[in-house]
Coordinates of C-alpha atoms in Angstrom, one line a residue:
Chain A
M1 CA 55.9 -88.3 -74.7
T2 CA 52.5 -88.6 -74.4
P3 CA 50.6 -86.8 -77.5
G4 CA 47.5 -86.1 -75.6
F5 CA 45.3 -84.1 -77.4
E6 CA 47.4 -84.7 -80.5
G7 CA 45.6 -86.2 -83.3
S8 CA 48.8 -85.4 -85.8
F9 CA 50.4 -88.3 -87.6
L10 CA 53.4 -87.4 -85.8
G11 CA 55.5 -89.8 -88.4
A12 CA 53.7 -92.6 -87.5
A13 CA 54.6 -94.4 -91.2
D14 CA 52.8 -97.9 -90.5
K15 CA 49.6 -96.2 -89.5
I16 CA 48.9 -94.8 -92.9
S17 CA 48.8 -96.2 -96.6
S18 CA 50.2 -94.6 -99.8
L19 CA 46.7 -93.5 -100.6
A20 CA 46.2 -91.5 -97.5
I21 CA 45.0 -87.8 -98.2
M22 CA 46.6 -85.7 -95.5
E23 CA 45.8 -82.4 -94.0
C24 CA 47.7 -79.6 -92.1
K25 CA 46.2 -79.3 -88.3
I26 CA 47.2 -75.3 -88.5
C27 CA 45.9 -74.3 -91.6
W28 CA 43.9 -77.0 -93.2
T29 CA 45.7 -77.2 -96.2
P30 CA 45.3 -80.5 -97.6
Y31 CA 48.0 -83.1 -99.4
D32 CA 46.7 -85.3 -101.7
P33 CA 48.7 -87.9 -103.5
A34 CA 46.8 -87.3 -106.6
M35 CA 47.5 -84.0 -107.1
G36 CA 50.9 -83.9 -106.1
D37 CA 52.2 -80.6 -104.5
D38 CA 52.9 -77.8 -106.9
T39 CA 55.1 -75.3 -104.2
R40 CA 58.0 -77.8 -104.0
Q41 CA 57.2 -79.7 -107.5
V42 CA 56.2 -83.2 -106.3
M43 CA 55.0 -84.9 -108.9
P44 CA 51.2 -86.2 -108.8
G45 CA 51.5 -90.0 -107.6
T46 CA 53.7 -89.5 -105.1
A47 CA 52.5 -90.7 -101.4
F48 CA 53.0 -88.7 -98.2
L49 CA 55.5 -90.8 -96.8
D50 CA 57.3 -90.4 -99.8
L51 CA 57.9 -86.8 -99.7
P52 CA 61.3 -85.4 -99.2
D53 CA 62.3 -85.1 -95.6
D54 CA 62.4 -81.2 -95.6
W55 CA 59.2 -80.9 -96.9
S56 CA 56.7 -78.8 -94.8
C57 CA 53.5 -77.3 -95.2
P58 CA 52.7 -75.4 -98.1
G59 CA 50.3 -73.3 -96.7
C60 CA 51.8 -72.5 -93.2
S61 CA 55.4 -74.1 -93.1
A62 CA 54.1 -76.6 -90.2
P63 CA 56.7 -79.5 -90.1
R64 CA 55.4 -82.3 -91.8
A65 CA 54.6 -84.7 -88.5
Q66 CA 52.1 -81.9 -87.8
F67 CA 49.6 -83.3 -90.5
L68 CA 46.4 -85.0 -89.7
V69 CA 44.8 -88.1 -91.7
R70 CA 41.8 -86.6 -93.6
E71 CA 40.5 -89.6 -95.1
D72 CA 42.6 -93.2 -96.0
P73 CA 41.1 -95.0 -98.8
G74 CA 43.7 -97.5 -98.8
A75 CA 43.8 -98.2 -94.8
P76 CA 42.9 -102.0 -94.4
S77 CA 40.1 -101.0 -92.2
A78 CA 38.7 -98.8 -94.8
A79 CA 37.8 -101.8 -97.0
V80 CA 36.2 -103.2 -93.6
M81 CA 34.0 -100.1 -93.2
A82 CA 33.2 -99.9 -96.7
E83 CA 31.7 -103.9 -96.2
M84 CA 30.0 -102.7 -93.1
E85 CA 28.2 -99.8 -94.6
A86 CA 27.3 -101.9 -97.5
R87 CA 25.7 -104.5 -95.4
T88 CA 24.1 -102.5 -92.6
K89 CA 22.7 -100.9 -95.4
A90 CA 21.1 -104.0 -97.4
L91 CA 19.9 -104.7 -93.8
V92 CA 18.0 -101.5 -93.6
A93 CA 16.6 -101.5 -96.9
D94 CA 15.4 -105.4 -96.8
F95 CA 13.6 -104.8 -93.2
T96 CA 12.1 -101.6 -94.7
E97 CA 10.8 -103.6 -97.4
V98 CA 9.1 -106.1 -95.0
F99 CA 7.7 -103.1 -93.0
H100 CA 5.9 -101.8 -96.2
S101 CA 5.1 -105.3 -97.5
R102 CA 3.9 -106.7 -94.4
M103 CA 3.8 -105.2 -91.2
R104 CA 2.6 -102.0 -91.3
D105 CA -1.1 -102.3 -91.0
L106 CA -0.5 -104.7 -88.0
P107 CA -1.8 -103.2 -84.8
M108 CA 1.5 -104.4 -82.9
V109 CA 3.8 -102.2 -85.0
N110 CA 4.7 -98.5 -83.6
Q111 CA 4.3 -96.1 -86.1
A112 CA 6.4 -93.8 -84.3
L113 CA 9.7 -95.6 -85.6
H114 CA 11.3 -96.5 -88.5
V115 CA 14.2 -99.2 -89.5
Q116 CA 17.7 -98.2 -88.4
A117 CA 20.7 -99.6 -88.0
V118 CA 22.6 -98.6 -84.7
G119 CA 26.0 -98.9 -83.7
F120 CA 27.3 -101.6 -85.8
Q121 CA 31.1 -102.6 -85.5
P122 CA 33.4 -105.2 -86.7
Y123 CA 32.9 -108.4 -84.7
E124 CA 34.7 -111.4 -85.3
G125 CA 35.4 -110.8 -89.0
G126 CA 31.6 -110.1 -89.1
F127 CA 29.6 -107.2 -88.1
L128 CA 27.8 -106.4 -85.0
G129 CA 25.2 -104.1 -84.1
V130 CA 21.4 -103.6 -83.1
L131 CA 18.5 -103.3 -85.7
V132 CA 16.0 -101.1 -84.6
A133 CA 12.3 -101.5 -86.5
P134 CA 8.9 -100.6 -85.8
W135 CA 8.2 -103.9 -84.3
F136 CA 11.4 -105.1 -82.9
M137 CA 14.9 -104.2 -81.7
N138 CA 17.4 -107.0 -82.2
L139 CA 21.1 -107.4 -81.6
V140 CA 21.9 -108.5 -85.1
L141 CA 25.1 -110.2 -86.1
L142 CA 26.2 -110.2 -89.8
P143 CA 28.2 -113.0 -89.8
G144 CA 32.0 -113.3 -91.1
P145 CA 32.9 -115.7 -94.0
E146 CA 34.3 -118.1 -91.2
R147 CA 30.7 -118.9 -89.2
A148 CA 28.8 -121.8 -90.3
V149 CA 25.6 -121.2 -92.0
L150 CA 22.8 -122.9 -90.0
K151 CA 19.4 -123.5 -90.6
V152 CA 16.4 -120.6 -90.3
G153 CA 15.5 -120.8 -86.2
T154 CA 18.8 -122.8 -85.1
K155 CA 20.2 -121.2 -81.7
E156 CA 23.8 -120.4 -81.2
T157 CA 25.5 -119.2 -78.3
V158 CA 27.5 -116.1 -78.7
T159 CA 29.6 -115.1 -75.4
F160 CA 30.2 -111.4 -75.0
P161 CA 31.6 -109.9 -71.3
S162 CA 28.1 -109.5 -70.0
G163 CA 27.1 -112.9 -70.5
A164 CA 26.1 -115.7 -72.8
Y165 CA 23.7 -114.8 -75.5
E166 CA 21.6 -117.1 -77.6
F167 CA 21.3 -115.8 -81.3
M168 CA 19.3 -117.3 -83.7
H169 CA 20.0 -117.6 -87.5
A170 CA 17.7 -116.4 -90.0
A171 CA 18.1 -115.2 -93.7
R172 CA 17.2 -112.4 -95.9
E173 CA 17.1 -112.4 -99.7
M174 CA 19.4 -109.0 -99.4
V175 CA 21.3 -109.3 -96.7
G176 CA 21.8 -113.1 -96.6
P177 CA 22.4 -115.1 -93.8
Y178 CA 22.4 -113.0 -90.6
M179 CA 22.1 -113.6 -86.8
A180 CA 19.9 -112.0 -84.2
C181 CA 19.0 -111.8 -80.6
A182 CA 16.2 -110.2 -79.4
L183 CA 16.1 -107.3 -77.2
F184 CA 12.4 -105.7 -77.4
S185 CA 9.3 -106.7 -79.3
P186 CA 6.7 -105.5 -79.6
M187 CA 8.2 -101.8 -79.4
G188 CA 5.1 -100.1 -78.2
D189 CA 7.0 -98.6 -75.0
F190 CA 9.1 -96.1 -77.2
T191 CA 7.6 -92.8 -77.9
S192 CA 10.0 -91.8 -80.4
Q193 CA 12.6 -92.8 -82.7
L194 CA 15.6 -90.7 -81.1
Q195 CA 14.6 -92.9 -77.9
A196 CA 14.9 -96.2 -79.5
V197 CA 18.2 -95.6 -80.6
E198 CA 18.9 -93.9 -77.7
V199 CA 18.5 -97.4 -75.7
A200 CA 19.9 -99.2 -78.9
R201 CA 23.2 -97.5 -78.6
A202 CA 23.2 -98.1 -74.8
A203 CA 22.7 -102.0 -75.3
M204 CA 25.8 -101.8 -77.4
G205 CA 27.8 -100.4 -74.9
E206 CA 26.5 -102.4 -72.2
L207 CA 26.7 -105.5 -74.2
F208 CA 30.7 -105.5 -73.3
R209 CA 30.7 -104.7 -69.8
V210 CA 31.0 -107.5 -67.3
E211 CA 28.7 -106.5 -64.3
N212 CA 25.6 -106.8 -66.2
R213 CA 25.8 -110.4 -66.3
A214 CA 22.1 -111.7 -65.0
E215 CA 21.5 -114.9 -62.9
T216 CA 21.2 -118.4 -64.1
D217 CA 19.6 -121.3 -63.1
R218 CA 22.9 -122.5 -61.9
A219 CA 22.1 -126.0 -62.6
A220 CA 25.7 -127.0 -63.2
D221 CA 27.0 -125.2 -59.8
I222 CA 23.9 -127.4 -58.1
R223 CA 25.3 -130.5 -59.8
A224 CA 28.7 -129.8 -58.7
L225 CA 27.9 -129.0 -55.3
R226 CA 26.0 -132.5 -55.2
E227 CA 28.7 -134.5 -56.6
A228 CA 31.2 -132.5 -54.3
E229 CA 28.8 -133.9 -51.0
L230 CA 29.3 -137.6 -52.4
A231 CA 32.8 -137.0 -52.8
P232 CA 35.1 -139.7 -51.1
V233 CA 35.6 -139.2 -47.6
A234 CA 39.5 -139.3 -46.5
E235 CA 39.7 -143.1 -44.9
P236 CA 42.0 -143.7 -42.2
D237 CA 44.8 -145.6 -43.3
L238 CA 44.1 -148.9 -41.1
A239 CA 46.7 -151.1 -42.4
P240 CA 48.5 -152.2 -39.7
S241 CA 52.3 -151.3 -39.7
R242 CA 55.4 -152.2 -37.8
R243 CA 56.2 -148.5 -37.0
K244 CA 52.8 -147.9 -35.7
L245 CA 52.8 -151.2 -33.5
I246 CA 56.2 -150.4 -31.9
T247 CA 55.3 -146.6 -31.2
G248 CA 51.6 -147.0 -30.8
G249 CA 51.0 -144.3 -33.1
L250 CA 53.7 -141.7 -31.6
G251 CA 56.2 -141.8 -34.6
E252 CA 53.7 -140.9 -36.8
Chain B
M1 CA 15.6 -125.9 -34.1
S2 CA 14.3 -129.2 -33.9
Q3 CA 16.6 -132.0 -35.0
I4 CA 16.3 -132.5 -38.7
E5 CA 17.0 -136.4 -39.2
T6 CA 19.1 -137.6 -41.9
F7 CA 17.6 -139.9 -44.7
Y8 CA 18.8 -143.3 -43.3
E9 CA 17.2 -142.4 -40.1
V10 CA 14.0 -141.6 -41.6
M11 CA 14.3 -145.0 -43.8
R12 CA 15.5 -146.8 -40.5
R13 CA 12.4 -145.4 -38.5
Q14 CA 10.2 -146.4 -41.3
G15 CA 11.8 -150.1 -41.0
I16 CA 13.3 -150.3 -44.1
T17 CA 16.4 -152.3 -43.8
R18 CA 20.2 -151.6 -44.4
R19 CA 20.3 -154.0 -47.1
S20 CA 17.5 -152.0 -48.8
F21 CA 18.8 -148.8 -48.3
M22 CA 22.0 -149.8 -49.9
K23 CA 20.2 -151.0 -53.0
Y24 CA 18.1 -147.8 -53.0
C25 CA 21.6 -146.0 -53.2
S26 CA 22.9 -147.9 -55.9
L27 CA 19.7 -147.2 -58.1
T28 CA 20.4 -143.6 -57.1
A29 CA 24.0 -143.8 -58.4
S30 CA 22.8 -145.4 -61.5
A31 CA 19.7 -142.8 -62.0
L32 CA 22.6 -139.8 -61.4
G33 CA 24.5 -141.3 -64.1
L34 CA 27.3 -142.6 -61.6
G35 CA 29.1 -145.5 -61.4
P36 CA 29.0 -148.3 -58.6
A37 CA 31.8 -146.7 -56.9
F38 CA 29.8 -143.6 -55.9
V39 CA 27.4 -146.2 -54.2
P40 CA 29.4 -145.9 -50.5
K41 CA 29.6 -142.3 -51.2
I42 CA 25.7 -141.7 -51.3
A43 CA 25.1 -143.9 -48.6
H44 CA 27.5 -141.9 -46.6
A45 CA 25.8 -138.3 -47.9
M46 CA 22.4 -140.2 -47.1
E47 CA 23.5 -141.2 -43.5
T48 CA 24.9 -137.7 -42.6
K49 CA 23.2 -134.9 -44.0
P50 CA 20.1 -133.9 -43.1
R51 CA 17.2 -133.5 -45.4
T52 CA 15.0 -130.2 -46.0
P53 CA 11.1 -131.2 -44.6
V54 CA 8.6 -130.3 -47.4
I55 CA 5.1 -130.1 -47.1
W56 CA 3.2 -130.4 -50.3
V57 CA -0.5 -129.4 -49.9
N58 CA -3.3 -129.6 -52.6
G59 CA -6.5 -127.4 -52.9
L60 CA -8.4 -126.6 -56.1
E61 CA -6.9 -127.8 -58.4
C62 CA -6.3 -130.9 -61.2
T63 CA -2.8 -132.4 -60.1
C64 CA -1.3 -131.4 -63.5
C65 CA 1.7 -129.8 -61.5
S66 CA 2.4 -132.9 -59.3
E67 CA 2.2 -135.1 -62.5
S68 CA 4.5 -132.5 -64.2
F69 CA 6.9 -132.4 -61.3
I70 CA 7.4 -136.3 -61.0
R71 CA 8.5 -136.2 -64.5
G72 CA 11.2 -134.1 -64.0
A73 CA 14.5 -135.1 -65.7
H74 CA 17.5 -132.4 -65.0
P75 CA 17.7 -133.1 -61.8
L76 CA 15.7 -135.9 -62.0
A77 CA 12.7 -135.5 -59.7
K78 CA 12.9 -138.9 -58.3
D79 CA 16.5 -137.7 -56.7
V80 CA 15.0 -134.5 -55.7
V81 CA 12.1 -136.2 -53.9
L82 CA 14.3 -139.1 -52.7
S83 CA 17.5 -137.7 -51.4
M84 CA 16.9 -133.7 -50.9
I85 CA 13.8 -133.1 -49.6
S86 CA 11.6 -135.3 -47.4
L87 CA 8.4 -135.1 -48.6
D88 CA 6.5 -135.7 -45.3
Y89 CA 3.1 -134.6 -46.6
S90 CA 1.7 -135.0 -50.2
H91 CA -1.5 -136.4 -51.1
V92 CA -0.5 -137.5 -54.1
L93 CA 2.7 -139.4 -53.6
M94 CA 2.5 -140.4 -49.9
A95 CA 2.0 -144.3 -49.1
A96 CA -0.4 -143.1 -46.1
A97 CA -4.0 -142.3 -46.4
G98 CA -6.9 -140.9 -44.1
H99 CA -6.2 -140.4 -40.6
A100 CA -2.8 -141.8 -40.7
A101 CA -1.8 -139.1 -43.2
E102 CA -3.3 -136.2 -41.5
A103 CA -1.5 -137.4 -38.1
A104 CA 1.7 -137.6 -40.6
L105 CA 0.7 -133.6 -41.4
E106 CA 0.3 -132.8 -37.7
E107 CA 3.4 -134.7 -36.7
A108 CA 5.6 -132.8 -39.6
I109 CA 4.2 -129.4 -38.6
E110 CA 5.1 -130.0 -34.9
K111 CA 8.3 -131.2 -35.6
Y112 CA 9.8 -128.8 -37.7
K113 CA 8.4 -125.5 -37.2
G114 CA 10.0 -122.7 -39.0
N115 CA 12.4 -125.3 -40.7
Y116 CA 10.0 -126.9 -43.3
I117 CA 9.0 -125.6 -47.1
L118 CA 5.5 -125.4 -47.7
A119 CA 4.8 -126.2 -51.5
V120 CA 1.3 -125.2 -52.5
E121 CA -0.4 -126.9 -55.4
G122 CA -3.8 -125.5 -56.1
N123 CA -5.9 -122.6 -54.3
P124 CA -8.2 -121.9 -51.5
P125 CA -11.7 -121.4 -52.5
L126 CA -13.0 -118.4 -49.8
N127 CA -16.8 -118.2 -50.3
E128 CA -19.1 -119.9 -48.1
D129 CA -16.3 -119.9 -45.3
G130 CA -14.1 -122.2 -47.7
M131 CA -16.8 -125.1 -48.1
F132 CA -16.0 -125.6 -51.8
C133 CA -12.9 -127.6 -50.9
I134 CA -12.4 -129.7 -48.0
V135 CA -9.7 -132.0 -46.8
G136 CA -9.5 -134.2 -43.9
G137 CA -12.9 -132.8 -43.1
K138 CA -12.0 -129.0 -42.8
P139 CA -12.2 -126.3 -45.3
F140 CA -9.0 -126.4 -47.4
V141 CA -7.9 -122.3 -46.5
E142 CA -7.9 -123.7 -42.8
Q143 CA -5.5 -126.3 -43.7
L144 CA -3.4 -123.5 -45.7
R145 CA -3.4 -120.9 -43.0
H146 CA -2.3 -124.0 -40.5
V147 CA 0.3 -125.0 -42.4
A148 CA 1.7 -121.6 -43.2
A149 CA 2.2 -120.6 -40.2
G150 CA 5.3 -122.7 -39.3
A151 CA 6.9 -122.4 -42.6
K152 CA 10.1 -120.9 -44.0
A153 CA 9.3 -120.3 -47.5
I154 CA 6.3 -121.3 -49.7
I155 CA 6.4 -122.1 -53.3
S156 CA 3.2 -121.7 -55.3
W157 CA 3.2 -123.9 -57.9
G158 CA 1.1 -123.6 -60.9
A159 CA -0.9 -121.1 -62.2
C160 CA -3.8 -122.1 -59.7
A161 CA -1.6 -120.8 -56.4
S162 CA -0.1 -118.5 -58.2
Y163 CA -2.9 -116.4 -59.8
G164 CA -6.1 -118.5 -59.7
C165 CA -6.7 -120.1 -63.0
V166 CA -9.9 -121.5 -64.6
Q167 CA -11.2 -122.0 -61.1
A168 CA -10.7 -118.2 -60.3
A169 CA -11.9 -117.3 -64.0
S170 CA -15.2 -114.7 -64.2
P171 CA -17.6 -115.3 -62.5
N172 CA -15.4 -117.3 -59.9
P173 CA -18.3 -118.5 -58.3
T174 CA -16.6 -120.2 -55.2
R175 CA -14.1 -116.9 -54.8
A176 CA -11.1 -119.0 -55.5
T177 CA -8.1 -116.9 -54.5
P178 CA -4.3 -117.3 -55.2
V179 CA -2.3 -118.2 -52.1
H180 CA -0.2 -115.0 -51.7
K181 CA -3.9 -112.8 -51.3
V182 CA -4.4 -115.5 -48.4
I183 CA -1.0 -115.8 -46.5
T184 CA 0.6 -112.3 -46.6
D185 CA 3.3 -112.9 -43.9
K186 CA 5.7 -115.3 -45.7
P187 CA 8.1 -115.2 -48.9
I188 CA 6.1 -116.9 -51.5
I189 CA 7.8 -117.9 -54.9
K190 CA 5.3 -118.4 -57.9
V191 CA 6.1 -121.3 -59.9
P192 CA 3.1 -120.4 -62.9
G193 CA 2.1 -122.4 -65.7
C194 CA -0.4 -124.7 -66.2
P195 CA 1.5 -127.1 -65.5
P196 CA 4.8 -125.7 -64.8
I197 CA 7.7 -127.1 -67.0
A198 CA 8.9 -130.2 -64.8
E199 CA 12.5 -129.0 -65.1
V200 CA 11.6 -125.4 -63.7
M201 CA 9.8 -127.0 -60.6
T202 CA 12.4 -129.4 -59.8
G203 CA 15.2 -126.7 -60.9
V204 CA 13.6 -123.9 -58.2
I205 CA 13.3 -126.6 -55.3
T206 CA 17.0 -127.7 -55.8
Y207 CA 18.5 -124.0 -55.9
M208 CA 16.0 -123.1 -52.9
L209 CA 17.9 -126.5 -51.1
T210 CA 21.4 -125.8 -52.3
F211 CA 21.6 -122.4 -51.8
D212 CA 19.3 -122.2 -48.7
R213 CA 17.7 -119.3 -50.2
L214 CA 15.3 -118.0 -52.7
P215 CA 16.3 -117.2 -56.1
E216 CA 16.3 -114.2 -57.7
L217 CA 12.8 -113.2 -58.4
D218 CA 11.1 -110.8 -60.8
R219 CA 8.3 -108.1 -59.9
Q220 CA 5.4 -110.5 -60.0
G221 CA 7.4 -113.2 -57.2
R222 CA 8.2 -115.4 -60.0
P223 CA 12.4 -116.9 -60.4
A224 CA 13.6 -114.6 -62.8
M225 CA 16.0 -117.2 -64.2
F226 CA 13.0 -119.3 -65.8
Y227 CA 10.4 -116.6 -66.3
G228 CA 13.0 -113.8 -67.2
Q229 CA 12.1 -114.4 -70.7
R230 CA 9.5 -113.9 -73.0
I231 CA 8.3 -117.0 -75.4
H232 CA 8.5 -114.7 -78.1
D233 CA 12.3 -113.7 -77.8
K234 CA 13.5 -117.0 -77.8
C235 CA 11.0 -118.8 -79.8
Y236 CA 12.4 -120.5 -83.0
R237 CA 10.0 -119.0 -85.0
R238 CA 11.3 -115.4 -84.4
P239 CA 12.9 -115.0 -87.6
H240 CA 9.7 -115.3 -89.2
F241 CA 7.9 -112.6 -87.0
D242 CA 11.1 -110.5 -88.1
A243 CA 10.5 -111.0 -91.4
G244 CA 6.9 -110.5 -91.5
Q245 CA 6.3 -114.2 -92.4
F246 CA 2.9 -115.5 -90.6
V247 CA 0.4 -118.3 -90.7
E248 CA -2.4 -116.9 -91.9
A249 CA -5.3 -119.7 -91.9
W250 CA -4.7 -122.9 -90.0
D251 CA -3.0 -125.3 -92.3
D252 CA -2.2 -123.0 -94.8
D253 CA 1.4 -123.0 -96.6
N254 CA 2.6 -120.7 -94.2
A255 CA 2.0 -123.1 -91.4
R256 CA 3.5 -126.0 -92.9
K257 CA 6.5 -123.6 -93.8
G258 CA 6.7 -122.8 -89.9
Y259 CA 6.1 -119.2 -90.0
C260 CA 5.1 -117.1 -87.1
L261 CA 1.7 -117.8 -85.5
Y262 CA 0.8 -114.4 -84.0
K263 CA -2.0 -113.8 -86.4
M264 CA -3.4 -117.2 -85.2
G265 CA -3.4 -115.8 -81.7
C266 CA -0.2 -116.9 -80.0
K267 CA 0.4 -115.0 -76.8
G268 CA 4.1 -115.6 -76.9
P269 CA 4.6 -111.8 -77.1
T270 CA 3.1 -111.3 -73.8
T271 CA 4.1 -114.8 -71.9
Y272 CA 7.1 -114.9 -69.7
N273 CA 8.2 -118.4 -69.3
A274 CA 10.8 -120.8 -70.1
C275 CA 9.1 -122.9 -72.9
S276 CA 11.1 -122.1 -75.8
T277 CA 14.4 -122.2 -74.3
V278 CA 13.8 -125.1 -71.7
G279 CA 11.1 -127.0 -73.4
W280 CA 8.9 -130.1 -72.3
N281 CA 9.2 -133.8 -72.2
E282 CA 12.6 -133.6 -71.9
G283 CA 13.2 -130.6 -74.0
T284 CA 11.5 -132.4 -77.3
S285 CA 8.9 -129.8 -78.1
F286 CA 6.8 -127.3 -76.9
P287 CA 3.5 -125.9 -78.3
I288 CA 4.6 -123.5 -81.1
Q289 CA 7.2 -126.3 -82.1
S290 CA 3.9 -128.6 -82.6
G291 CA 2.4 -125.8 -84.4
H292 CA -0.2 -124.2 -82.3
G293 CA 0.0 -120.8 -80.8
C294 CA 1.1 -120.0 -77.0
I295 CA -1.8 -119.5 -74.8
G296 CA 0.0 -117.8 -72.3
C297 CA -0.9 -120.2 -69.2
S298 CA 1.7 -118.8 -67.1
E299 CA 0.5 -115.3 -67.0
D300 CA -2.0 -113.7 -64.6
G301 CA -5.8 -114.2 -65.5
F302 CA -5.1 -116.0 -68.6
W303 CA -8.4 -117.2 -68.8
D304 CA -9.8 -113.8 -68.7
Q305 CA -7.7 -112.2 -71.5
G306 CA -9.8 -113.2 -74.2
G307 CA -9.7 -116.2 -76.7
F308 CA -7.0 -118.3 -77.3
Y309 CA -7.0 -117.2 -80.9
N310 CA -8.0 -113.9 -80.7
R311 CA -4.8 -112.0 -82.2
L312 CA -3.0 -109.9 -79.6
T313 CA -3.8 -105.9 -80.3
N314 CA -2.8 -103.9 -77.2
I315 CA 0.6 -105.1 -76.4
K316 CA 2.2 -102.3 -74.5
Q317 CA 4.6 -103.4 -72.0
F318 CA 8.4 -103.5 -71.2
G319 CA 7.8 -106.3 -69.4
V320 CA 7.4 -107.9 -65.7
E321 CA 10.5 -106.2 -64.4
A322 CA 9.7 -102.7 -65.6
N323 CA 10.3 -100.1 -63.1
A324 CA 9.4 -96.8 -62.2
D325 CA 11.8 -95.1 -64.2
Q326 CA 10.8 -97.4 -67.5
V327 CA 7.5 -96.4 -66.8
G328 CA 8.4 -92.7 -66.7
M329 CA 10.1 -93.0 -70.0
A330 CA 7.3 -94.1 -71.8
A331 CA 4.8 -92.0 -70.5
A332 CA 6.9 -88.5 -70.3
G333 CA 9.4 -89.4 -73.3
V334 CA 12.4 -88.7 -71.3
V335 CA 15.5 -89.3 -73.3
G336 CA 17.9 -89.3 -70.5
G337 CA 21.5 -91.1 -70.8
A338 CA 20.6 -93.3 -67.5
V339 CA 17.2 -94.3 -68.4
A340 CA 18.1 -95.5 -71.6
V341 CA 21.0 -97.3 -70.1
H342 CA 18.4 -98.8 -67.6
A343 CA 16.3 -100.0 -70.3
A344 CA 19.3 -101.6 -72.3
V345 CA 20.7 -103.1 -69.4
S346 CA 17.4 -105.3 -68.5
A347 CA 16.7 -106.1 -71.9
L348 CA 20.1 -107.5 -72.0
K349 CA 20.0 -109.4 -69.1
R350 CA 16.6 -110.7 -70.2
A351 CA 18.3 -111.9 -73.4
Q352 CA 20.7 -113.6 -71.7
K353 CA 21.1 -117.2 -71.6
K354 CA 19.7 -118.8 -68.1
T355 CA 20.6 -122.1 -68.3
Q356 CA 24.0 -123.1 -67.1
D357 CA 25.9 -125.8 -69.2
K358 CA 29.1 -125.5 -67.4
V359 CA 30.3 -124.4 -63.9
E360 CA 32.0 -120.7 -64.4
G361 CA 35.2 -119.6 -62.9

């Protein structure tokens, strides 16, 4: 059976944690493990998965499988999302501070814009997204613990489906080490924050599409072709053999 | 189509012995980093493969382009000059002089009509019928038109040939004019810079020879792979710009820390070139790395864009490859999915690494 637009948990016990707060998809009655269920005298602290098999919605008697996840603080992804939110928040706070303290009176700054983190998503243990600011728009990689921290200004190539991008290592007091790849700067051509965010969001999508690869100098291709030109020419075997001599070459 | 000689035939014609030829092949092998086993293979390729004739003419210029070109390291300029092209005419590099040189030019034009690449260094002055630049007793503009007529494609080396450079700076007394405004009926590839980076010059020419076509060009006719990136976007001092850390005066504490030179007049934010990725002198350094701002030498009319140390104020551009719908987006403030995607894709393509380290696929 393909669920189509199902959305409910359908008994997928491996997808939810014991802390998951569930909600009936028909009458929106929630089940919170912290509260239990008075109707069936389920003690507080009972996980949704530990409810009796014949348990149904206390509001409308819908079957247990028809419940949706409302929120799942115990899911592994929730911890990641919380970390992502904290780190992007620090990023935005840090660059907002830079704007107010050092950038706001420079003529190249676009006063219509403000600092915003767009489209952040987990990437290789870290987080990847676009940082929009009144003076730049960068792809920003907040690195995971296993990525080496290099000196500010060092370039490192990160490969996405659309091509290889050079990210520059940098660090800020609040953000810690991060890597950035410039998309726009200065930002004079954006007329509104909405427009800049739209472009940032599009960039995050297009980054993962193969057809957006640009042409390179093809130096390696050229070298390979040149070396192939110089490749050995098949030398005819000129050594005399008894068989050749007798058959006059017909026996080959 | 006239028969194009192989390298070996040319050398023989010029009276070079087979022994010297083989010696040259072994030198080439070592220059390419290949072992002695490759010597016969190189000899074979040179005996059989036809070379592309190149005619290199010089107008009003300072020879910095030639100087840069012969310092190319990847690929080695001498490898390009000696084994891929036949430089049939070049003031700077040819052995012949005087009437013999001019005769060689006529011979090359006649022999390779429609097949040669014309490389132009410098530009023709048009005032007083071109009398401000005389080559071989005739105005350079006449020589240029004459040679261009039979060319397959034209390379405009440097800011002079591409945009006019210092001799075309206001008030331009000689009316020095870039090549594309004089020759309008041939494909022209601009390789601006004062001079262009050596590796860019050899890279462009080997690309054209290997794939027998022009590389992808941007809207100004420059090869996108080298001129598609803003100095500012690939500058190693970029993190300091992002963080608002600027040099405020020469030799202040921030200058020692290597902060961003924008406030000292760096033209990086409006300049498209490969300096911050390829670097100069085999990638050793580039102006910003040695503590001076970019002067924007590869941009149109850079002598008339204000002082080198004036801070950029009016920088409102999406980049050279901005097209009609991007301009429309800026003007009308349209927020449309397709327009945003287009802007995003061009930004991503610009940001991509343009130097190829390994063969793909």
